[in-house]
């Protein structure tokens, strides 16, 4: 008898979503990730949960409607991670005419008719806070509702929920060989030790490594995929309002400028075909200049490449014919007497849950399993309505009075109701152990290591949080020493 029903290679959003779905349907699941959870394309997504307004111009009406329905699902099951925002599109005489933008927004809202988010409106930005950061030529903007997400934490909490439902999550576990018979026999180097694993089926969810893993590890025909790189830049905060700006560029692309970790602005994204090692992805200087120029067309405060504090890039596999980030799919390879192989690749954050649900459903021909369930079950800490987010922040501040509003907001946004497991019965900040910078404490670090598979400082500073943007080097060194001996 095999050790597991489903073995998954890859700990990005696709892999963890499959693990969560399959474990919740009663299957024995193991997930093997060679690095850290969400350390590939998942950490470089545009951080949007949306229907893709530009998709309407490509007449992708059904895809947009499905994505908008998934947006509402995420709001229900992850209200701490997925936050409604108002998006503002300044009208530009040289780009889409105002009537065109208004028509797109009306159709967008019609496709999302069951959403409880505020409807779109027209703004006179000369008398509205949205206009304070804009150049004077923009007198009109259109405002509509969509959502932003902490993509890296979404990956981690999906894995946490999978583990709570019985899945085994192994990070630092690289599969070196796979042999296929009536079951799969995998050889993995698991944190320095050789381990042999048998499974009734296998899922290749390795992102940009999908084709190479198929060829060199699984030794099956590699799927015909393209690889794309997607990138953003982080600069200082360029505006005071809480809106996300959607800028029209002369090439027809929409560029988003979002509030990012309170003191910064995230601008993106740009994508292009990628060739090379997916572990080494760097943003081209021309792309940095492109995004700076896009922002400078609209914002009063001008930026240059020298003002970029951080670039964020990742590579992913997509359908070869489409060569776009939204092109995700799953395919099942099964022949009599041969263990099933499911390959899942590409796709955006918004549709990841549905993509995994459909992928796991492919296994119903092999295993008895319980019905689909992930659309209604909240992720860990998300057992509250999204409209109560501010209330939960107030509750946290009232219970742990040493927290500032900004600190309480970060913790609730990261952990939801599970913030109580991080802070416990602390009466003052000193009860949480050593401090690393103004926000990170020993209690939080221990929690992340014990419950969320954090092993190294970067796992915490750039994926489970973005505190690496502000933490001084001395505190990073202290954090590394603490993580070496957390007890």
Short mmCIF file of C-alpha atoms in Angstrom, two decimals:
data_model
loop_
_atom_site.label_atom_id
_atom_site.label_comp_id
_atom_site.label_asym_id
_atom_site.label_seq_id
_atom_site.Cartn_x
_atom_site.Cartn_y
_atom_site.Cartn_z
CA UNK A 1 0.00 0.00 0.00
CA UNK A 2 1.29 3.46 -0.89
CA UNK A 3 2.20 5.94 1.83
CA UNK A 4 -0.05 8.65 0.36
CA UNK A 5 -2.93 9.08 -2.05
CA UNK A 6 -1.55 12.33 -3.50
CA UNK A 7 2.02 13.64 -3.55
CA UNK A 8 2.48 17.24 -4.67
CA UNK A 9 5.75 18.73 -5.87
CA UNK A 10 5.74 22.51 -5.47
CA UNK A 11 4.65 24.82 -2.66
CA UNK A 12 3.30 27.82 -4.53
CA UNK A 13 -0.35 28.81 -4.60
CA UNK A 14 -1.29 26.04 -7.03
CA UNK A 15 0.42 23.35 -5.00
CA UNK A 16 -0.85 24.44 -1.59
CA UNK A 17 -4.38 24.93 -2.97
CA UNK A 18 -4.40 21.36 -4.30
CA UNK A 19 -3.07 20.10 -0.96
CA UNK A 20 -5.80 21.94 0.96
CA UNK A 21 -8.59 20.77 -1.33
CA UNK A 22 -7.44 17.14 -1.44
CA UNK A 23 -6.80 16.85 2.31
CA UNK A 24 -10.25 18.29 3.01
CA UNK A 25 -11.80 15.61 0.81
CA UNK A 26 -10.27 12.85 2.89
CA UNK A 27 -7.16 12.01 0.84
CA UNK A 28 -3.73 11.31 2.34
CA UNK A 29 -1.57 14.17 1.06
CA UNK A 30 2.08 15.15 1.15
CA UNK A 31 3.49 18.37 -0.33
CA UNK A 32 7.20 18.67 -1.11
CA UNK A 33 8.74 22.10 -1.69
CA UNK A 34 12.45 22.48 -2.37
CA UNK A 35 12.64 25.98 -0.86
CA UNK A 36 10.09 28.01 1.07
CA UNK A 37 6.36 28.19 0.52
CA UNK A 38 5.44 30.84 -2.03
CA UNK A 39 9.05 31.62 -2.89
CA UNK A 40 8.55 31.52 -6.67
CA UNK A 41 5.94 33.26 -8.79
CA UNK A 42 3.51 33.48 -5.87
CA UNK A 43 5.53 36.19 -4.17
CA UNK A 44 5.66 38.27 -7.37
CA UNK A 45 1.96 38.43 -8.21
CA UNK A 46 0.35 41.87 -8.68
CA UNK A 47 -1.47 41.38 -5.31
CA UNK A 48 -4.86 41.81 -6.97
CA UNK A 49 -8.00 39.73 -6.52
CA UNK A 50 -10.17 40.99 -9.34
CA UNK A 51 -12.13 40.15 -12.45
CA UNK A 52 -9.61 41.86 -14.76
CA UNK A 53 -11.31 44.94 -16.16
CA UNK A 54 -9.11 44.85 -19.26
CA UNK A 55 -10.41 41.34 -19.98
CA UNK A 56 -13.71 42.86 -21.02
CA UNK A 57 -11.96 44.63 -23.89
CA UNK A 58 -10.76 41.22 -25.06
CA UNK A 59 -14.37 39.99 -24.86
CA UNK A 60 -13.47 37.43 -22.20
CA UNK A 61 -16.85 37.87 -20.52
CA UNK A 62 -17.20 34.38 -19.05
CA UNK A 63 -13.67 34.40 -17.65
CA UNK A 64 -14.24 37.82 -16.06
CA UNK A 65 -17.51 36.68 -14.52
CA UNK A 66 -15.90 33.55 -13.06
CA UNK A 67 -13.08 35.63 -11.61
CA UNK A 68 -15.53 38.11 -10.05
CA UNK A 69 -17.38 35.24 -8.42
CA UNK A 70 -14.08 33.95 -7.06
CA UNK A 71 -13.31 37.44 -5.75
CA UNK A 72 -16.45 37.18 -3.63
CA UNK A 73 -15.44 33.72 -2.44
CA UNK A 74 -12.07 35.03 -1.26
CA UNK A 75 -13.77 37.87 0.60
CA UNK A 76 -15.83 35.30 2.47
CA UNK A 77 -13.11 32.81 3.30
CA UNK A 78 -10.07 35.10 3.75
CA UNK A 79 -11.39 38.47 5.02
CA UNK A 80 -8.10 39.21 6.79
CA UNK A 81 -5.94 38.66 3.71
CA UNK A 82 -8.24 39.93 0.95
CA UNK A 83 -9.26 43.55 1.43
CA UNK A 84 -11.79 45.58 -0.62
CA UNK A 85 -10.30 48.73 -2.10
CA UNK A 86 -11.56 51.56 -4.24
CA UNK A 87 -9.72 51.76 -7.57
CA UNK A 88 -9.47 55.09 -9.39
CA UNK A 89 -8.88 55.42 -13.15
CA UNK A 90 -8.06 59.01 -14.18
CA UNK A 91 -9.68 59.84 -17.52
CA UNK A 92 -7.10 60.66 -20.17
CA UNK A 93 -8.07 62.32 -23.44
CA UNK A 94 -5.33 60.47 -25.31
CA UNK A 95 -6.39 57.00 -24.14
CA UNK A 96 -9.78 55.33 -23.62
CA UNK A 97 -12.53 57.97 -23.85
CA UNK A 98 -14.64 58.51 -20.70
CA UNK A 99 -17.75 56.91 -22.24
CA UNK A 100 -15.73 53.78 -22.98
CA UNK A 101 -14.43 53.53 -19.41
CA UNK A 102 -17.90 54.11 -18.01
CA UNK A 103 -19.35 51.38 -20.23
CA UNK A 104 -16.65 48.93 -19.13
CA UNK A 105 -17.38 49.62 -15.46
CA UNK A 106 -21.12 49.20 -15.90
CA UNK A 107 -20.58 45.83 -17.58
CA UNK A 108 -18.03 44.88 -14.90
CA UNK A 109 -20.58 45.57 -12.18
CA UNK A 110 -23.30 43.71 -14.04
CA UNK A 111 -21.11 40.60 -14.19
CA UNK A 112 -20.51 40.93 -10.44
CA UNK A 113 -24.14 41.71 -9.65
CA UNK A 114 -24.20 39.67 -6.42
CA UNK A 115 -21.24 41.49 -4.91
CA UNK A 116 -21.79 43.62 -1.82
CA UNK A 117 -19.00 46.03 -2.74
CA UNK A 118 -19.75 49.72 -3.43
CA UNK A 119 -20.70 50.54 -6.99
CA UNK A 120 -18.65 52.66 -9.38
CA UNK A 121 -18.92 56.42 -9.52
CA UNK A 122 -17.53 59.42 -11.37
CA UNK A 123 -15.19 61.72 -9.45
CA UNK A 124 -14.32 65.36 -9.95
CA UNK A 125 -10.71 64.97 -8.85
CA UNK A 126 -10.22 68.73 -8.59
CA UNK A 127 -12.37 68.54 -5.43
CA UNK A 128 -11.63 65.02 -4.22
CA UNK A 129 -8.71 63.54 -2.20
CA UNK A 130 -7.97 61.17 -5.10
CA UNK A 131 -6.87 64.19 -7.12
CA UNK A 132 -4.37 65.54 -4.58
CA UNK A 133 -1.54 63.40 -5.90
CA UNK A 134 -2.41 63.82 -9.58
CA UNK A 135 -1.24 66.32 -12.13
CA UNK A 136 -3.70 69.09 -12.90
CA UNK A 137 -4.75 67.92 -16.41
CA UNK A 138 -6.85 65.17 -14.84
CA UNK A 139 -10.21 66.59 -13.88
CA UNK A 140 -12.26 63.40 -13.98
CA UNK A 141 -11.68 59.89 -12.69
CA UNK A 142 -13.81 56.77 -12.42
CA UNK A 143 -13.84 54.92 -9.13
CA UNK A 144 -14.83 51.26 -8.74
CA UNK A 145 -14.40 48.39 -6.29
CA UNK A 146 -11.98 45.47 -6.41
CA UNK A 147 -9.68 43.75 -3.93
CA UNK A 148 -6.03 43.47 -2.99
CA UNK A 149 -4.41 40.49 -1.30
CA UNK A 150 -1.31 39.60 0.66
CA UNK A 151 -0.33 36.92 -1.83
CA UNK A 152 2.53 35.34 0.12
CA UNK A 153 0.44 34.95 3.26
CA UNK A 154 -2.36 33.50 1.17
CA UNK A 155 0.00 30.69 0.13
CA UNK A 156 1.17 30.06 3.69
CA UNK A 157 -2.30 30.04 5.27
CA UNK A 158 -3.57 27.74 2.54
CA UNK A 159 -0.79 25.34 3.55
CA UNK A 160 -1.61 25.81 7.24
CA UNK A 161 -5.21 24.82 6.55
CA UNK A 162 -4.07 21.83 4.49
CA UNK A 163 -1.91 20.66 7.39
CA UNK A 164 -4.79 21.12 9.84
CA UNK A 165 -6.81 18.75 7.64
CA UNK A 166 -4.11 16.09 7.64
CA UNK A 167 -1.72 17.02 4.84
CA UNK A 168 2.02 16.71 5.48
CA UNK A 169 3.85 19.87 4.39
CA UNK A 170 7.59 19.52 3.85
CA UNK A 171 9.70 22.55 2.95
CA UNK A 172 13.36 22.19 2.10
CA UNK A 173 12.48 18.89 0.41
CA UNK A 174 13.74 18.49 -3.16
CA UNK A 175 12.51 15.59 -5.27
CA UNK A 176 15.46 14.20 -7.22
CA UNK A 177 13.92 11.18 -8.89
CA UNK A 178 10.50 9.69 -9.55
CA UNK A 179 9.67 6.19 -10.78
CA UNK A 180 6.24 5.45 -12.19
CA UNK A 181 4.48 2.12 -11.97
CA UNK A 182 1.10 1.33 -10.52
CA UNK A 183 2.22 3.79 -7.83
CA UNK A 184 4.77 6.62 -7.81
CA UNK A 185 8.06 6.10 -5.97
CA UNK A 186 9.74 9.42 -5.16
CA UNK A 187 13.23 10.02 -3.86
CA UNK A 188 13.61 13.33 -2.02
CA UNK A 189 16.40 15.09 -0.18
CA UNK A 190 14.42 16.29 2.81
CA UNK A 191 16.47 18.85 4.77
CA UNK A 192 19.65 16.91 4.08
CA UNK A 193 18.26 13.40 4.50
CA UNK A 194 17.32 10.96 1.76
CA UNK A 195 13.68 9.94 1.90
CA UNK A 196 11.67 7.51 -0.22
CA UNK A 197 7.95 8.24 -0.62
CA UNK A 198 5.28 6.21 -2.38
CA UNK A 199 2.03 7.70 -3.60
CA UNK A 200 -0.95 6.54 -5.62
CA UNK A 201 -0.82 9.72 -7.70
CA UNK A 202 1.45 12.71 -8.30
CA UNK A 203 0.85 16.41 -8.90
CA UNK A 204 3.45 18.53 -10.68
CA UNK A 205 2.83 22.07 -9.40
CA UNK A 206 6.33 23.44 -9.81
CA UNK A 207 5.51 26.69 -11.59
CA UNK A 208 8.31 27.83 -13.87
CA UNK A 209 10.02 24.44 -13.33
CA UNK A 210 7.02 22.45 -14.66
CA UNK A 211 8.58 21.39 -17.96
CA UNK A 212 12.07 20.76 -16.58
CA UNK A 213 10.72 18.66 -13.68
CA UNK A 214 8.63 16.64 -16.13
CA UNK A 215 11.67 16.03 -18.31
CA UNK A 216 14.46 15.43 -15.79
CA UNK A 217 12.71 14.16 -12.64
CA UNK A 218 9.47 12.53 -13.73
CA UNK A 219 10.86 11.47 -17.13
CA UNK A 220 7.60 12.03 -18.97
CA UNK A 221 7.03 14.18 -22.07
CA UNK A 222 7.29 17.82 -21.06
CA UNK A 223 4.11 19.86 -21.62
CA UNK A 224 4.24 22.58 -24.26
CA UNK A 225 4.45 25.63 -22.04
CA UNK A 226 5.84 29.13 -22.20
CA UNK A 227 7.53 30.87 -19.30
CA UNK A 228 6.78 34.48 -18.45
CA UNK A 229 8.31 36.87 -15.98
CA UNK A 230 6.19 39.36 -14.07
CA UNK A 231 7.66 42.29 -12.17
CA UNK A 232 6.75 45.26 -9.96
CA UNK A 233 8.65 48.05 -8.26
CA UNK A 234 8.39 49.47 -4.75
CA UNK A 235 8.95 53.20 -4.12
CA UNK A 236 8.20 55.62 -1.30
CA UNK A 237 4.57 56.47 -0.63
CA UNK A 238 3.40 58.75 -3.47
CA UNK A 239 -0.12 59.54 -2.24
CA UNK A 240 -2.05 59.82 1.03
CA UNK A 241 -5.42 58.33 0.10
CA UNK A 242 -6.20 54.62 0.40
CA UNK A 243 -7.23 54.15 -3.22
CA UNK A 244 -5.46 52.00 -5.77
CA UNK A 245 -4.74 54.00 -8.94
CA UNK A 246 -5.20 52.29 -12.31
CA UNK A 247 -3.30 54.21 -14.98
CA UNK A 248 -3.84 53.91 -18.70
CA UNK A 249 -0.62 53.62 -20.63
CA UNK A 250 -0.17 54.56 -24.31
CA UNK A 251 0.30 50.85 -25.19
CA UNK A 252 -3.16 50.07 -23.78
CA UNK A 253 -1.90 48.42 -20.59
CA UNK A 254 -3.34 49.25 -17.19
CA UNK A 255 -0.64 49.97 -14.59
CA UNK A 256 -1.65 49.84 -10.93
CA UNK A 257 -0.18 51.93 -8.11
CA UNK A 258 -1.19 50.53 -4.73
CA UNK A 259 -0.60 51.48 -1.09
CA UNK A 260 2.01 49.04 0.14
CA UNK A 261 2.94 48.32 3.75
CA UNK A 262 1.79 51.77 4.95
CA UNK A 263 4.85 53.78 3.87
CA UNK A 264 5.38 52.58 0.31
CA UNK A 265 3.78 52.33 -3.13
CA UNK A 266 3.75 49.21 -5.29
CA UNK A 267 3.70 49.92 -9.05
CA UNK A 268 3.17 47.23 -11.65
CA UNK A 269 3.08 45.07 -13.39
CA UNK A 270 5.07 44.29 -16.50
CA UNK A 271 5.53 40.87 -18.04
CA UNK A 272 7.52 39.33 -20.85
CA UNK A 273 8.66 35.95 -22.13
CA UNK A 274 11.42 34.50 -19.95
CA UNK A 275 14.30 32.18 -20.74
CA UNK A 276 16.85 31.04 -18.21
CA UNK A 277 16.99 29.74 -14.66
CA UNK A 278 13.71 30.51 -12.84
CA UNK A 279 15.66 30.68 -9.59
CA UNK A 280 17.47 33.77 -10.91
CA UNK A 281 14.89 36.29 -12.06
CA UNK A 282 15.88 39.95 -12.26
CA UNK A 283 13.98 42.97 -13.49
CA UNK A 284 15.37 44.69 -16.59
CA UNK A 285 16.34 48.36 -16.26
CA UNK A 286 14.04 49.18 -19.19
CA UNK A 287 11.08 47.72 -17.32
CA UNK A 288 11.94 49.78 -14.26
CA UNK A 289 12.03 52.90 -16.42
CA UNK A 290 8.73 51.90 -18.07
CA UNK A 291 6.93 51.74 -14.74
CA UNK A 292 8.50 54.98 -13.54
CA UNK A 293 7.39 56.72 -16.73
CA UNK A 294 3.87 55.30 -16.35
CA UNK A 295 3.61 56.75 -12.84
CA UNK A 296 5.14 60.06 -13.89
CA UNK A 297 2.44 60.59 -16.52
CA UNK A 298 -0.10 60.89 -13.71
CA UNK A 299 1.52 61.67 -10.35
CA UNK A 300 2.76 65.11 -9.39
CA UNK A 301 5.62 63.60 -7.42
CA UNK A 302 8.04 62.29 -10.01
CA UNK A 303 10.17 59.19 -9.59
CA UNK A 304 13.23 57.83 -11.35
CA UNK A 305 14.87 54.40 -11.32
CA UNK A 306 17.19 55.62 -8.56
CA UNK A 307 14.12 56.04 -6.32
CA UNK A 308 13.15 52.36 -6.60
CA UNK A 309 13.64 50.72 -3.21
CA UNK A 310 12.97 47.16 -4.30
CA UNK A 311 12.04 45.22 -7.40
CA UNK A 312 9.85 42.13 -7.20
CA UNK A 313 10.04 39.53 -9.94
CA UNK A 314 9.03 35.95 -10.50
CA UNK A 315 8.64 33.49 -13.35
CA UNK A 316 5.75 31.15 -14.09
CA UNK A 317 4.65 28.66 -16.71
CA UNK A 318 1.61 29.46 -18.84
CA UNK A 319 -0.20 28.00 -21.82
CA UNK A 320 2.22 28.33 -24.72
CA UNK A 321 -0.34 29.64 -27.19
CA UNK A 322 -1.59 32.44 -24.93
CA UNK A 323 1.63 33.53 -23.25
CA UNK A 324 -0.20 35.56 -20.65
CA UNK A 325 -0.31 35.37 -16.88
CA UNK A 326 -4.00 34.57 -16.71
CA UNK A 327 -3.58 31.36 -18.71
CA UNK A 328 -3.70 28.58 -16.14
CA UNK A 329 -4.70 24.94 -16.63
CA UNK A 330 -4.49 21.43 -15.28
CA UNK A 331 -4.07 18.21 -17.28
CA UNK A 332 -4.28 14.59 -16.20
CA UNK A 333 -2.05 11.86 -17.66
CA UNK A 334 -3.41 8.39 -16.96
CA UNK A 335 -2.95 5.04 -18.64
CA UNK A 336 -4.07 1.65 -17.37
CA UNK A 337 -1.48 0.19 -15.03
CA UNK A 338 0.28 3.53 -14.64
CA UNK A 339 -0.18 5.83 -11.65
CA UNK A 340 -1.94 9.14 -12.47
CA UNK A 341 0.04 12.32 -13.04
CA UNK A 342 -1.68 15.69 -12.77
CA UNK A 343 0.11 18.79 -14.06
CA UNK A 344 -1.22 22.16 -12.86
CA UNK A 345 0.36 25.41 -14.00
CA UNK A 346 -0.08 29.13 -14.56
CA UNK A 347 -3.13 31.12 -13.64
CA UNK A 348 -3.67 34.11 -11.39
CA UNK A 349 -4.32 34.44 -7.67
CA UNK A 350 -8.03 35.11 -8.12
CA UNK A 351 -8.86 31.76 -9.71
CA UNK A 352 -6.39 29.58 -7.79
CA UNK A 353 -9.00 28.02 -5.47
CA UNK A 354 -11.30 27.08 -8.35
CA UNK A 355 -8.39 25.79 -10.44
CA UNK A 356 -7.30 23.50 -7.59
CA UNK A 357 -10.87 22.35 -7.00
CA UNK A 358 -11.26 21.31 -10.61
CA UNK A 359 -7.84 19.62 -10.57
CA UNK A 360 -8.60 17.52 -7.49
CA UNK A 361 -11.98 16.59 -8.95
CA UNK A 362 -10.06 14.86 -11.74
CA UNK A 363 -9.06 12.24 -9.17
CA UNK A 364 -12.65 11.23 -8.42
CA UNK A 365 -12.34 8.48 -11.04
CA UNK A 366 -9.62 6.87 -8.88
CA UNK A 367 -10.54 7.62 -5.27
CA UNK A 368 -13.76 7.97 -3.32
CA UNK A 369 -13.79 11.43 -1.79
CA UNK A 370 -16.11 13.88 -0.13
CA UNK A 371 -17.76 16.71 -2.16
CA UNK A 372 -16.25 20.06 -3.05
CA UNK A 373 -15.93 22.26 0.02
CA UNK A 374 -13.30 25.03 -0.26
CA UNK A 375 -15.70 27.78 -1.40
CA UNK A 376 -17.32 28.00 2.01
CA UNK A 377 -14.62 27.06 4.54
CA UNK A 378 -12.58 30.02 5.84
CA UNK A 379 -8.82 29.99 5.90
CA UNK A 380 -7.24 29.95 9.39
CA UNK A 381 -8.11 33.15 11.24
CA UNK A 382 -10.75 34.16 8.72
CA UNK A 383 -13.84 33.22 10.71
CA UNK A 384 -15.44 36.66 10.47
CA UNK A 385 -17.24 38.74 7.86
CA UNK A 386 -15.03 41.03 5.78
CA UNK A 387 -17.11 44.02 6.88
CA UNK A 388 -15.87 43.39 10.47
CA UNK A 389 -12.19 43.87 9.73
CA UNK A 390 -11.98 47.27 11.45
CA UNK A 391 -13.95 45.88 14.39
CA UNK A 392 -11.42 43.07 14.79
CA UNK A 393 -8.61 45.64 14.78
CA UNK A 394 -10.39 47.53 17.58
CA UNK A 395 -10.88 44.30 19.54
CA UNK A 396 -7.16 43.51 19.23
CA UNK A 397 -6.19 46.99 20.43
CA UNK A 398 -8.56 46.70 23.36
CA UNK A 399 -7.19 43.30 24.40
CA UNK A 400 -3.51 44.10 23.86
CA UNK A 401 -3.34 47.76 24.83
CA UNK A 402 0.37 48.06 24.10
CA UNK A 403 -0.31 47.75 20.36
CA UNK A 404 -0.48 50.84 18.19
CA UNK A 405 -3.21 51.05 15.58
CA UNK A 406 -0.70 50.26 12.83
CA UNK A 407 0.66 47.25 14.73
CA UNK A 408 -2.81 45.86 15.46
CA UNK A 409 -3.81 46.35 11.84
CA UNK A 410 -0.76 44.46 10.55
CA UNK A 411 -1.29 41.56 12.94
CA UNK A 412 -5.01 41.19 12.22
CA UNK A 413 -4.33 41.44 8.48
CA UNK A 414 -1.74 38.67 8.78
CA UNK A 415 -3.35 36.30 11.26
CA UNK A 416 -7.01 37.29 11.57
CA UNK A 417 -8.57 35.81 14.70
CA UNK A 418 -5.45 33.68 15.19
CA UNK A 419 -3.61 36.77 16.43
CA UNK A 420 -4.54 35.46 19.89
CA UNK A 421 -2.25 32.47 19.26
CA UNK A 422 0.60 34.84 18.44
CA UNK A 423 0.20 37.29 21.34
CA UNK A 424 -1.33 35.00 23.94
CA UNK A 425 -1.88 36.57 27.36
CA UNK A 426 0.80 39.24 26.97
CA UNK A 427 0.12 42.33 29.08
CA UNK A 428 2.96 44.42 27.69
CA UNK A 429 5.30 44.19 24.74
CA UNK A 430 8.17 42.92 26.90
CA UNK A 431 6.13 39.75 27.49
CA UNK A 432 6.57 38.89 23.79
CA UNK A 433 10.32 38.42 24.04
CA UNK A 434 13.07 40.24 22.15
CA UNK A 435 12.17 42.89 19.61
CA UNK A 436 13.54 42.95 16.06
CA UNK A 437 12.79 46.43 14.80
CA UNK A 438 9.67 48.27 15.94
CA UNK A 439 7.17 45.47 15.16
CA UNK A 440 8.56 41.94 15.06
CA UNK A 441 8.85 40.10 18.38
CA UNK A 442 10.26 36.82 19.55
CA UNK A 443 6.73 35.47 20.16
CA UNK A 444 5.76 36.10 16.55
CA UNK A 445 8.98 34.56 15.26
CA UNK A 446 8.46 31.42 17.34
CA UNK A 447 4.89 31.16 16.08
CA UNK A 448 6.02 31.46 12.45
CA UNK A 449 8.69 28.83 12.94
CA UNK A 450 6.39 26.45 14.82
CA UNK A 451 3.17 26.87 12.82
CA UNK A 452 4.14 28.28 9.42
CA UNK A 453 7.41 26.52 8.45
CA UNK A 454 9.62 29.64 8.60
CA UNK A 455 13.27 28.56 8.71
CA UNK A 456 15.33 31.58 7.70
CA UNK A 457 15.04 35.36 8.19
CA UNK A 458 13.96 35.97 4.57
CA UNK A 459 11.06 33.57 5.07
CA UNK A 460 9.71 35.99 7.67
CA UNK A 461 10.92 39.33 6.36
CA UNK A 462 9.76 38.96 2.74
CA UNK A 463 7.05 36.27 2.59
CA UNK A 464 5.24 35.92 5.92
CA UNK A 465 5.59 39.68 6.27
CA UNK A 466 7.20 42.54 4.37
CA UNK A 467 9.09 43.87 7.40
CA UNK A 468 12.33 43.55 5.45
CA UNK A 469 11.46 46.91 3.89
CA UNK A 470 12.09 48.73 7.16
CA UNK A 471 14.18 46.46 9.40
CA UNK A 472 17.76 47.71 10.03
CA UNK A 473 20.64 45.35 9.36
CA UNK A 474 21.51 45.03 13.06
CA UNK A 475 18.02 43.73 13.78
CA UNK A 476 18.24 41.31 10.85
CA UNK A 477 21.46 39.91 12.28
CA UNK A 478 19.80 39.58 15.69
CA UNK A 479 16.83 37.84 14.08
CA UNK A 480 19.12 35.33 12.34
CA UNK A 481 20.85 34.55 15.65
CA UNK A 482 17.49 34.15 17.41
CA UNK A 483 16.13 31.80 14.75
CA UNK A 484 19.22 29.62 15.08
CA UNK A 485 18.30 29.08 18.76
CA UNK A 486 14.64 30.17 19.19
CA UNK A 487 14.20 28.41 22.55
#
